[in-house]
Amino acid sequence: MDAAFLLALGLLAQIKSDKQQPGSVIYSIQGPGVDEEPRGVFSIDKFTGKVSLNAVLDREKTDRFRLRAFALDLGGSTLEEPTDLEIVVVDQNDNRPVFRQEVFTGHVLEGAAPGTYVTRAEATDADDPETDNAALRFSILEQGGPQLFSIDPYTGEIRTVQVGLDREVVAVYNLTLQVADMSGEGLTATASALITLEDVNDNAPEFTRDEFFVEATEAVSAVDVGRLAVEDRDLPGSPNWVARFTILEGDPDRQFTIRTDPKTNEGVLSVVKPLDYERRERYDLRVAVQNEAPLQATAPWAERGQARVSVQVRDVNEAPVFQENPLRTSLAEGAAPGTPVATFSARDPDTQQLQRLSYSKDYDPEDWLQVDGATGQVQTQRVLSPASPFLKDGWYRAIILAQDDASPPSTATGTLSIEILEVNDHAPELSPPWGSLCSTPDQGSGLLLGAMDEDLPPHGAPFHFQLSPRIPELARNWSLSQVNVSHARLRLRHQVQEGLHRLSLLLRDSGQPPQQREQPLNVTVCRCGPDGACLPGSAALRVGGAGLSLGALVIVLASDAYDMDQLRHPAELVALSAPLGRPPLRRDAPFGRAHPQAARTLPTSPSDIADFINKGLEAADSDPSVPPYDTALIFDYEGDGSEAGTLSSILSSLGDGDQDYSCLWDWGPRFARLADLYGPP
C-alpha cells in the first residue's frame, strides 16, 4: 500500500491498495489526531484513501504525528498489512524571541579595565532551533551616553569596552537590549540592563577649611568643644567615605581627642583631660583626615587633607584644691584639748585672680575638732572618748571645706582621717581577784588566774604574773606558773591553814613602756573532796583550828571569799592597799564614778548591830567600787580602844560555848542560818 503526500489545501496524502480494484476497497486510519488526542485533526476518505487536514497545526505543540493506515475489502477482511503514515509539521517563524527577564542587573567596580565582565542577557525562541526561525542575535539599542558597554551578539554577555567608569559621575547605567531571530533579521524583543558602579576609594577626604577656631572651658573634661567639617565624594556610609581624624601636633599631654560623627562624617573635637587657663591659654593643633579604607593608588592628591585647629581656653572660677586629699594623720588617744592635729590647707588654681580662702567643718560628728578659718589648722577642742561610736577600727573621719570669695564662690571638700594611736595607759587587772583551792597541794588543779587590760594590742597580753616581791614570805607557801598569754596557775607548795588568805600579786602587760600593778588576791583554802572541790563550809567554819566568834561568823556568812587577815592585821591592810591606786569598778555596777559614802555611826549597843550590818550591806550593794555582793566587807574598823568593843577576834581561843547566839533569831532572815547552827536547840 502506497501513501502519496499532496500540497493541496486540506489534502495531506492519499493511500492506495493494489490488491483490489478501486471501489472495492475501504480505507481507514488510526492514531493521534484521529481517534486519539488531539482528536479530529486528520480524516480519510474511506473509498478514495485521501487524508485531509481538518485543523491548524502548531509545531511548537506537536512537531509530528505517527498514524497507521488500513485497507479492507467490502466484507471487512484485511487486504494487506497496515502501513505507517508519519506526518511532519514543518516549522514556520510564528514565534518572537523572549528575554528571560525584563530587567537584567549587573555590578562592576568604577574604573574597571576594558573587557571586564558585567552581566549576561538571556532569551529563548519557541521556533525550531534547527532553523533560522530560532537563530537569535543580541544588540544594545541605547546606553544613554558614551559607548562604555558592549554585548556579545551570540552569548549576550555584557562587558566594559573603555576606561572612564566613574561612580561619582554616573552611579547607574540603564541599557536597552534587543534580541532578534532569523539571525538578527526576524522577529525582535527588548529588555533593560541596569548596571551599577561599585564604589572604590578613589577620592580622599578633605577639610572644608584650612583652619578652625573653637573655645574650651578650663577645669572640665569629657565635653565637646567643636566640629571639623570634611568632604568626600565616595559612597556615603561606606569605609571609602568614613573619615578618621588624627592630631599630629600641638597636644603633647593628650588632652584632646577627635571622634567621627557617623551621620555627618564630621570630626568632633573633645577635651578628655581638664585644661588649665593659668598654665596655657591657647592650643594650636594640626590635624589630619583619612578614610577608614585605604586610598586607591591612582586617586588624586588631597589639597586639604590637613587643617589647623585653634583652641582658646576660657577662664572660670575654679574650686580650691587640697594639696593632699584625703589627708591622713595620727594622734595619741586621750589627747588634751588644744592638741594640734594637722594643717589641712588648699590652694586656689586661679592664680590670676586675687581670692582668699576660708576653712570650715562640714562633718565632725563628735564635735572634737576646731578649724582655723584663715589657715586651715586643725586642733582638738576636747578629749575624744575611746567609746565613741564614730571611732571605726581606730580611725576618726572628718570633712573640711575650703571656699574662695569669688562670686559665686567655689568650694572644695577634703577628708581628714585621724588614726587614734593606742597608748599603754592601763595596767592589767586580775579577773576575778578571788578564788579557792584545796589545802592539800597535790589535790585539785590549783587556782587558774586570769587578767584583762583595757588597752588594745599590742599594749595588753602577754601578761606577766608574779608574787609580790615586797612580801618574800609568799613564795614559801605559794607558787605561780604561766599557762598562756593571759592566764597563770596558783598552787600551794605545802599544806596551809584552811580559810581565807590575802595574797599580793604583781601584774605587768607587754606595752611599751609596760604598765604594772600590785593587786590583792583573796584565796579561800579549803578542805576538798575526792573530786577536788571544796567541801561545804569547810573553810568558813574552821580557821586556824580555832572556834569562831559571832562577829566573825557574820562576816564569813556574808561572803565565801573574804581575807581574814584583813581583820587580823588591819595595819598591814592599809600598807598593802596603799600603792594599788584607784580600785577597779565592779563589773555588775553601772559605768561611771562611785559616789562617796557618808560616814556611818557605830552601833552603841548589841541591839543596833542588825541595823548597822543591814545598812552596810545596802551601801555595799550600791557601791560599784567594791567587790560583788557575795564578797566579805569591812564595815568599819573600830580601832584601838573602841567604845563599842570588839565584835570578835578571829584569833580568839574561845570555844563555841563561850558565845551567846540567841540574839540571832531577832536579826532577820539573813541570820537564820547562823541561828540554826549556833543558837540553842
XYZ file of C-alpha atoms in Angstrom:
681
model
C 0.000 0.000 0.000
C 1.436 3.346 -1.069
C 0.995 6.796 0.525
C 1.250 9.917 -1.579
C 1.639 13.449 0.077
C -0.182 16.273 -1.606
C 0.387 20.009 -1.040
C -3.167 20.980 -1.903
C -5.029 22.932 0.763
C -6.507 20.444 3.185
C -5.117 17.366 1.403
C -2.087 15.829 3.031
C -1.830 12.395 1.379
C -3.677 9.587 -0.451
C -3.496 5.876 0.295
C -3.937 3.271 -2.453
C -4.079 -0.509 -2.377
C -3.070 -2.533 -5.423
C -4.821 -5.685 -4.186
C -8.344 -4.742 -5.360
C -9.927 -2.607 -7.960
C -10.876 0.919 -6.972
C -14.304 0.985 -5.427
C -13.884 -2.385 -3.816
C -11.507 -1.189 -1.026
C -12.367 0.586 2.234
C -9.589 2.768 3.863
C -9.198 3.853 7.482
C -6.544 5.489 9.729
C -5.847 5.377 13.473
C -3.590 7.232 15.925
C -3.042 10.697 17.476
C -5.038 13.335 15.671
C -7.654 10.786 14.598
C -9.073 8.594 17.326
C -6.554 9.756 19.950
C -5.958 13.224 21.325
C -5.947 15.638 19.762
C -8.959 14.080 18.007
C -10.343 15.244 14.642
C -7.158 16.806 13.296
C -6.970 14.299 10.399
C -9.589 12.372 8.455
C -9.576 9.880 5.464
C -11.988 9.291 2.614
C -12.750 5.591 3.068
C -13.280 4.983 -0.664
C -10.513 7.174 -2.166
C -7.945 6.955 0.636
C -7.375 10.731 0.706
C -6.084 12.044 4.065
C -7.237 15.571 4.882
C -6.154 18.201 7.496
C -9.089 19.450 9.498
C -7.359 21.899 11.938
C -4.397 24.290 12.105
C -1.218 22.586 13.213
C 1.160 24.082 15.814
C 4.654 22.708 15.615
C 5.506 24.155 18.985
C 2.844 21.864 20.468
C 3.244 18.731 18.279
C 6.003 18.570 15.730
C 4.950 15.197 14.170
C 2.114 12.625 14.065
C 2.503 8.830 13.615
C -0.646 7.197 12.119
C -1.475 3.647 10.894
C -3.432 3.155 7.632
C -5.657 0.087 6.954
C -7.116 -1.366 3.656
C -10.158 -3.727 3.913
C -12.368 -5.428 1.340
C -16.025 -4.843 1.278
C -16.529 -7.781 3.549
C -14.291 -6.294 6.175
C -11.330 -8.580 5.621
C -7.781 -7.207 5.684
C -6.334 -6.960 2.207
C -2.739 -6.243 3.302
C -0.637 -5.290 6.338
C -1.246 -1.847 7.908
C 1.006 0.968 6.684
C 2.690 3.593 8.925
C 1.890 7.130 7.983
C 4.164 9.847 9.535
C 3.130 13.450 9.164
C 5.900 16.010 9.955
C 4.823 19.559 10.828
C 7.085 21.988 9.001
C 8.210 24.973 11.221
C 7.095 28.487 10.437
C 8.602 31.658 12.061
C 5.487 32.357 14.019
C 7.123 32.993 17.462
C 9.012 36.060 18.576
C 12.116 35.618 20.769
C 11.552 36.295 24.504
C 14.060 37.647 27.101
C 14.195 35.571 30.276
C 13.971 38.784 32.378
C 12.521 42.152 31.734
C 15.425 43.770 33.594
C 18.919 42.378 33.896
C 21.157 43.747 36.670
C 24.894 43.918 36.846
C 27.642 45.358 39.078
C 31.102 46.493 38.189
C 33.769 48.450 40.050
C 34.202 52.007 38.930
C 37.372 52.443 36.945
C 37.236 48.824 35.742
C 39.518 47.920 32.828
C 38.020 47.380 29.313
C 36.684 43.873 28.755
C 35.547 43.415 32.375
C 32.531 41.109 32.552
C 29.375 42.800 33.887
C 26.350 40.522 33.322
C 24.685 38.252 30.722
C 21.371 38.670 28.894
C 19.405 35.521 28.016
C 16.473 34.923 25.607
C 14.532 31.984 24.088
C 12.534 31.301 20.857
C 9.792 28.694 20.589
C 10.520 28.043 16.909
C 12.589 25.150 15.622
C 16.118 25.640 16.976
C 17.434 23.844 13.910
C 16.173 26.600 11.686
C 16.838 30.316 11.321
C 13.492 30.863 12.923
C 15.258 30.432 16.278
C 18.689 31.821 15.377
C 18.951 34.694 17.930
C 21.231 37.719 17.928
C 21.711 40.326 20.763
C 22.440 44.026 20.489
C 22.421 47.254 22.558
C 19.954 49.769 21.252
C 20.658 52.578 23.782
C 23.274 53.331 26.549
C 22.318 56.885 27.408
C 25.779 58.258 26.745
C 29.237 57.189 25.619
C 29.604 53.669 24.354
C 31.020 52.244 27.578
C 29.499 48.742 27.290
C 29.197 46.101 24.580
C 27.188 42.882 24.235
C 28.232 39.661 22.571
C 25.580 39.048 19.815
C 25.677 35.291 20.263
C 26.091 34.817 24.074
C 24.502 38.009 25.377
C 27.492 38.749 27.701
C 27.847 42.441 28.548
C 31.348 43.831 29.148
C 33.070 47.168 29.545
C 34.688 48.496 26.379
C 36.726 51.510 27.579
C 38.053 53.319 30.653
C 36.274 56.165 32.345
C 33.656 54.496 34.548
C 33.291 56.932 37.461
C 30.671 56.304 40.139
C 30.898 59.890 41.288
C 29.818 60.968 37.709
C 27.271 58.258 36.877
C 26.395 55.677 39.511
C 23.915 53.552 37.458
C 23.671 52.923 33.686
C 20.397 51.868 32.045
C 20.937 49.926 28.774
C 18.199 48.998 26.269
C 18.815 45.499 24.865
C 17.350 43.811 21.773
C 17.192 40.214 20.612
C 16.065 39.152 17.063
C 15.574 35.729 15.421
C 16.368 34.869 11.811
C 19.994 35.714 12.727
C 19.002 39.215 13.659
C 16.727 39.864 10.719
C 13.477 38.404 12.002
C 11.161 38.997 14.869
C 12.509 41.090 17.812
C 12.072 41.722 21.564
C 13.594 44.237 24.015
C 14.672 44.343 27.680
C 16.662 46.571 30.055
C 20.011 46.142 31.773
C 20.712 48.190 34.928
C 24.446 48.336 35.618
C 25.550 49.728 38.997
C 29.068 51.004 39.504
C 30.511 49.850 42.815
C 32.451 52.433 44.780
C 36.185 52.346 45.302
C 38.143 54.753 47.472
C 39.353 56.962 44.673
C 38.566 60.243 46.467
C 40.466 61.366 49.559
C 38.529 63.215 52.293
C 39.271 66.906 52.639
C 38.598 69.547 55.271
C 36.206 72.250 54.156
C 38.516 74.909 55.625
C 42.207 75.346 56.246
C 41.717 76.485 59.859
C 39.050 76.104 62.538
C 38.519 78.209 65.692
C 36.903 76.826 68.895
C 36.656 77.705 72.615
C 37.076 75.344 75.572
C 36.308 75.975 79.248
C 39.066 75.149 81.713
C 38.790 72.600 84.532
C 36.250 70.373 82.756
C 36.628 67.182 80.781
C 34.580 64.811 78.633
C 32.982 67.722 76.771
C 32.742 68.516 73.035
C 34.210 71.862 72.032
C 33.906 71.977 68.217
C 33.227 70.224 64.903
C 35.548 69.842 61.914
C 33.649 69.514 58.612
C 35.053 67.358 55.767
C 34.014 66.403 52.239
C 34.324 63.041 50.496
C 32.804 62.145 47.112
C 32.852 58.421 47.757
C 29.782 56.407 48.738
C 28.311 57.808 51.999
C 28.370 55.330 54.841
C 30.961 53.097 53.190
C 34.507 52.624 54.515
C 35.632 54.661 51.478
C 33.695 57.632 52.888
C 34.019 57.317 56.684
C 36.618 59.779 57.987
C 39.234 59.093 60.642
C 40.981 62.018 62.354
C 44.452 62.254 63.866
C 46.007 65.012 65.971
C 49.505 65.381 64.524
C 50.903 68.054 66.823
C 50.036 70.648 69.464
C 48.716 68.227 72.116
C 51.712 66.767 73.965
C 49.671 65.849 77.052
C 46.888 64.157 75.045
C 44.211 66.458 76.408
C 42.123 66.360 73.208
C 40.585 63.669 71.064
C 38.603 63.690 67.799
C 35.856 61.178 67.056
C 33.754 60.836 63.888
C 30.042 61.663 63.798
C 28.617 58.640 61.913
C 25.801 60.704 60.374
C 27.619 63.802 59.182
C 31.175 62.422 58.940
C 32.367 65.483 60.868
C 35.219 65.353 63.328
C 34.027 66.112 66.887
C 36.809 67.696 68.967
C 36.571 66.854 72.698
C 38.525 67.664 75.852
C 39.441 64.478 77.707
C 41.757 65.987 80.325
C 40.908 69.264 82.107
C 42.580 72.352 80.683
C 44.217 74.959 82.894
C 43.898 78.556 81.788
C 46.630 79.644 84.194
C 49.013 77.158 82.594
C 48.115 77.642 78.923
C 45.619 79.990 77.322
C 45.705 78.707 73.731
C 46.360 75.489 71.829
C 47.240 75.226 68.139
C 46.507 71.765 66.862
C 47.413 70.297 63.487
C 45.025 67.529 62.485
C 44.818 65.141 59.522
C 41.935 63.192 57.999
C 41.857 59.959 56.046
C 39.368 57.225 55.223
C 38.726 54.036 57.059
C 39.563 52.102 53.847
C 42.922 52.525 52.082
C 43.005 55.096 49.314
C 43.487 53.888 45.719
C 46.986 54.464 44.441
C 45.612 56.297 41.414
C 43.467 58.674 43.484
C 44.255 62.382 43.086
C 46.161 64.157 45.876
C 44.018 65.848 48.556
C 44.637 69.560 48.833
C 43.038 69.829 52.295
C 43.974 66.584 53.936
C 45.240 68.586 56.945
C 43.954 71.609 58.853
C 44.826 73.739 61.862
C 42.543 73.990 64.888
C 42.958 76.939 67.236
C 41.579 76.253 70.738
C 41.092 79.258 73.012
C 40.884 78.323 76.723
C 38.204 80.212 78.656
C 38.995 81.174 82.262
C 36.474 80.285 85.010
C 36.434 80.407 88.797
C 37.846 77.042 89.825
C 37.278 75.388 93.156
C 40.183 75.290 95.617
C 42.287 72.154 95.607
C 43.506 70.385 98.730
C 47.158 69.520 98.284
C 46.636 66.101 99.860
C 43.175 64.612 99.830
C 42.317 62.575 101.780
C 44.764 63.724 104.440
C 45.800 61.010 106.894
C 47.424 61.727 110.223
C 47.658 60.170 113.674
C 47.095 61.281 117.246
C 47.629 59.595 120.588
C 44.486 58.578 122.429
C 43.426 60.890 125.202
C 45.000 63.905 123.509
C 44.330 67.020 125.526
C 42.219 69.908 124.207
C 44.265 72.211 122.019
C 46.481 69.439 120.638
C 47.490 70.227 117.017
C 46.204 67.649 114.554
C 47.199 68.853 111.064
C 47.153 71.823 108.733
C 44.646 70.870 106.050
C 45.262 73.692 103.613
C 44.209 74.140 99.997
C 45.431 76.229 97.079
C 43.442 78.312 94.623
C 44.147 77.381 90.976
C 43.023 80.852 89.877
C 46.438 82.438 90.299
C 45.487 85.410 88.157
C 42.565 86.265 90.399
C 43.129 87.733 93.853
C 40.995 85.500 96.046
C 41.130 84.475 99.692
C 40.280 81.053 101.058
C 38.369 80.246 104.238
C 38.049 76.919 106.020
C 35.222 75.319 107.968
C 33.973 71.955 109.195
C 31.335 70.081 107.268
C 31.338 66.803 109.217
C 32.684 66.294 112.746
C 30.168 64.009 114.468
C 31.800 64.203 117.926
C 32.471 67.969 117.644
C 36.011 67.012 118.569
C 37.919 69.346 116.291
C 38.163 73.033 115.630
C 39.449 74.550 112.385
C 41.191 77.874 111.950
C 39.099 79.612 109.285
C 42.065 81.502 107.846
C 44.853 78.884 107.859
C 43.115 75.511 107.855
C 44.962 74.448 111.028
C 43.062 71.723 112.869
C 43.352 71.058 116.598
C 41.354 69.243 119.252
C 38.895 71.129 121.415
C 38.165 68.347 123.895
C 39.169 64.772 124.721
C 37.737 62.139 122.397
C 36.051 59.280 124.206
C 37.521 55.878 123.329
C 33.940 54.570 123.324
C 32.846 56.958 120.567
C 30.620 55.187 118.009
C 32.299 57.274 115.305
C 35.684 55.728 116.010
C 35.869 52.945 113.419
C 38.775 50.494 113.672
C 40.826 53.173 115.379
C 40.100 55.879 112.765
C 38.085 59.080 113.098
C 36.872 60.811 109.930
C 36.030 64.480 109.470
C 35.223 66.563 106.384
C 36.755 70.008 105.951
C 35.605 72.649 103.445
C 37.743 75.242 101.675
C 35.874 78.100 99.961
C 37.063 81.055 97.902
C 35.481 84.511 97.992
C 34.557 84.746 94.309
C 31.037 85.475 93.158
C 29.649 82.883 93.083
C 32.126 81.139 95.404
C 33.573 77.695 94.754
C 34.068 75.088 97.442
C 36.405 72.122 97.808
C 35.716 69.164 100.080
C 38.548 67.417 101.897
C 38.522 64.286 104.025
C 40.628 64.259 107.194
C 41.279 60.764 108.554
C 42.850 60.614 112.019
C 44.283 57.376 113.348
C 43.945 57.224 117.131
C 47.135 55.613 118.364
C 46.721 53.278 121.299
C 48.664 54.356 124.407
C 49.544 51.962 127.160
C 47.795 53.826 129.951
C 46.186 50.933 131.796
C 47.769 48.222 133.896
C 46.315 44.704 133.732
C 43.826 43.593 136.400
C 43.030 40.231 137.904
C 39.725 38.919 136.684
C 38.351 37.972 139.156
C 40.555 38.788 142.162
C 39.401 35.820 144.252
C 39.163 32.053 144.096
C 39.605 28.848 146.030
C 41.918 25.856 146.076
C 42.496 22.722 148.099
C 44.531 22.871 151.281
C 46.477 19.787 150.220
C 48.986 20.734 147.442
C 48.575 17.552 145.425
C 44.804 17.793 145.492
C 42.896 19.635 142.754
C 44.309 21.563 139.817
C 45.208 24.751 141.615
C 43.646 28.155 141.063
C 43.537 29.430 137.461
C 44.107 33.177 137.427
C 43.139 35.417 134.522
C 43.870 39.037 133.671
C 42.388 41.701 131.463
C 43.618 45.029 130.134
C 41.598 47.985 128.842
C 44.335 48.782 126.318
C 44.242 47.374 122.816
C 47.032 45.251 121.327
C 49.967 45.433 121.439
C 49.684 47.010 124.885
C 47.872 44.111 126.510
C 48.774 40.426 126.593
C 51.025 38.581 127.109
C 50.674 39.286 130.819
C 53.363 38.508 133.392
C 52.167 37.165 136.770
C 54.427 37.399 139.849
C 54.040 37.028 143.589
C 54.686 40.429 145.146
C 58.443 40.876 145.655
C 57.623 43.148 148.613
C 56.418 40.138 150.574
C 59.110 37.466 150.131
C 57.359 35.079 152.541
C 54.614 34.498 149.938
C 56.988 32.406 147.885
C 57.415 29.964 150.777
C 53.802 28.818 150.612
C 52.705 29.664 147.072
C 53.921 29.202 143.507
C 52.827 30.766 140.209
C 53.269 29.203 136.768
C 52.344 30.776 133.401
C 49.599 28.894 131.489
C 49.234 31.085 128.392
C 49.448 34.757 127.430
C 46.537 35.720 129.699
C 46.417 33.123 132.489
C 48.601 31.708 135.240
C 48.056 28.947 137.788
C 48.459 29.393 141.575
C 49.436 26.335 143.638
C 50.342 25.574 147.240
C 53.889 24.466 147.930
C 52.782 22.723 151.148
C 49.667 22.441 153.217
C 48.445 25.650 154.874
C 45.601 26.509 157.177
C 42.146 26.412 155.765
C 40.459 29.750 155.454
C 40.798 32.992 153.590
C 44.272 34.179 152.634
C 45.145 37.532 151.136
C 47.971 37.416 148.647
C 49.534 40.273 146.751
C 50.377 39.759 143.045
C 52.349 41.949 140.663
C 50.861 42.004 137.118
C 52.653 43.523 134.128
C 51.495 43.900 130.494
C 53.518 43.896 127.254
C 53.059 47.530 126.298
C 55.825 49.985 125.566
C 56.575 51.110 128.137
C 54.925 48.334 130.175
C 52.345 49.060 132.860
C 52.243 47.059 136.094
C 50.107 46.966 139.191
C 50.292 45.206 142.556
C 46.908 43.702 143.319
C 45.336 41.756 146.184
C 44.101 38.238 145.602
C 41.671 36.663 148.075
C 42.194 32.909 148.145
C 39.964 30.533 150.066
C 41.930 27.460 151.122
C 39.513 24.657 151.801
C 39.303 21.023 152.546
C 38.449 19.238 149.327
C 36.597 16.127 148.478
C 37.811 13.333 146.129
C 36.761 15.362 143.095
C 38.990 18.305 144.083
C 36.046 20.569 145.016
C 35.740 22.371 148.355
C 33.578 20.619 150.906
C 30.633 22.814 152.021
C 31.544 25.125 154.909
C 35.000 23.665 155.317
C 36.813 26.970 155.011
C 34.249 29.060 156.786
C 33.844 27.009 159.945
C 37.472 26.238 160.666
C 40.159 28.880 160.638
C 43.450 28.025 162.254
C 41.776 25.333 164.350
C 40.008 27.949 166.476
C 36.328 28.470 167.100
C 34.523 31.417 165.529
C 33.031 34.322 167.329
C 29.671 35.804 166.465
C 31.196 38.774 164.649
C 33.462 36.524 162.564
C 30.542 34.331 161.563
C 28.581 37.394 160.468
C 31.418 38.433 158.197
C 32.098 34.911 156.870
C 28.489 34.092 156.095
C 28.204 37.383 154.198
C 30.933 36.126 151.834
C 32.800 32.960 150.884
C 35.963 34.752 149.787
C 36.937 37.203 152.494
C 40.537 37.506 153.673
C 40.545 37.018 157.404
C 43.977 38.577 157.550
C 42.319 41.952 156.997
C 40.711 41.642 160.396
C 43.696 40.009 161.965
C 46.188 42.706 160.902
C 44.376 45.952 159.994
C 47.563 47.991 159.958
C 49.030 45.667 157.325
C 45.837 46.047 155.283
C 46.459 49.772 154.963
C 50.076 49.198 153.922
C 49.199 46.625 151.254
C 46.446 48.765 149.793
C 48.390 51.998 149.594
C 50.199 51.575 146.232
C 47.317 49.963 144.349
C 45.717 53.238 143.212
C 42.070 53.594 142.265
C 40.186 50.314 142.918
C 38.566 48.787 139.852
C 34.865 49.278 139.344
C 32.599 46.340 139.912
C 31.642 44.612 136.630
C 27.990 44.390 137.701
C 27.759 48.090 138.561
C 26.694 50.873 136.182
C 29.533 52.538 134.292
C 30.613 55.718 135.983
C 32.202 57.009 139.091
C 31.125 55.816 142.559
C 29.515 58.332 144.795
C 31.299 58.756 148.139
C 29.536 57.083 151.028
C 28.639 59.116 154.086
C 30.291 58.151 157.365
C 28.143 55.802 159.395
C 27.554 55.925 163.135
C 28.950 52.936 165.012
C 26.453 50.793 166.947
C 26.335 51.686 170.612
C 24.593 48.542 171.808
C 24.141 44.936 170.657
C 20.597 45.751 169.632
C 21.901 48.167 166.988
C 24.134 45.582 165.335
C 21.436 44.277 162.958
C 20.652 47.740 161.656
C 24.331 48.503 161.354
C 25.027 45.366 159.288
C 21.950 45.820 157.056
C 22.950 49.391 156.281
C 26.427 48.174 155.459
C 25.043 45.576 153.056
C 22.871 48.161 151.333
C 25.814 50.502 150.974
C 27.941 47.734 149.518
C 25.236 46.665 147.094
C 25.061 50.165 145.620
C 28.790 50.924 145.663
C 30.399 49.984 142.285
C 33.914 50.405 143.645
C 33.776 47.362 145.925
C 33.663 43.642 145.104
C 30.328 41.950 144.310
C 27.590 41.220 146.734
C 28.924 37.850 147.834
C 32.277 39.218 148.977
C 33.008 39.881 152.624
C 33.097 43.545 153.607
C 34.868 45.637 156.238
C 32.053 47.653 157.673
C 34.220 49.824 159.872
C 37.433 49.246 161.775
C 36.759 50.281 165.295
C 40.399 50.908 166.084
C 42.205 50.506 169.330
C 40.214 51.398 172.420
C 36.913 51.492 170.613
C 33.951 52.230 172.836
C 31.910 49.630 171.030
C 34.312 46.906 171.888
C 35.319 44.133 169.573
C 32.814 42.160 167.556
C 35.004 39.138 167.819
C 38.567 38.181 167.348
C 39.224 35.615 164.688
C 42.292 34.614 166.654
C 40.180 34.163 169.782
C 40.635 30.876 171.564
C 37.163 30.971 172.994
C 35.023 27.970 172.258
C 31.512 27.951 170.935
C 30.191 27.593 174.407
C 31.547 30.966 175.418
C 29.355 32.713 172.870
C 25.691 33.723 173.160
C 23.903 33.357 169.779
C 20.314 33.686 170.944
C 20.060 37.207 169.574
C 20.452 35.883 166.043
C 16.791 34.995 165.867
C 15.953 38.705 166.136
C 18.190 39.824 163.252
C 16.028 38.729 160.400
C 16.219 36.062 157.648
C 19.838 36.934 156.714
C 20.996 35.370 160.009
C 18.600 32.441 160.159
C 21.386 30.074 159.077
C 23.576 31.277 161.966
C 20.713 30.782 164.385
C 20.240 27.206 163.148
C 23.962 26.429 163.510
C 24.793 28.135 166.776
C 21.541 29.017 168.502
C 20.025 26.898 171.229
C 18.248 23.760 170.031
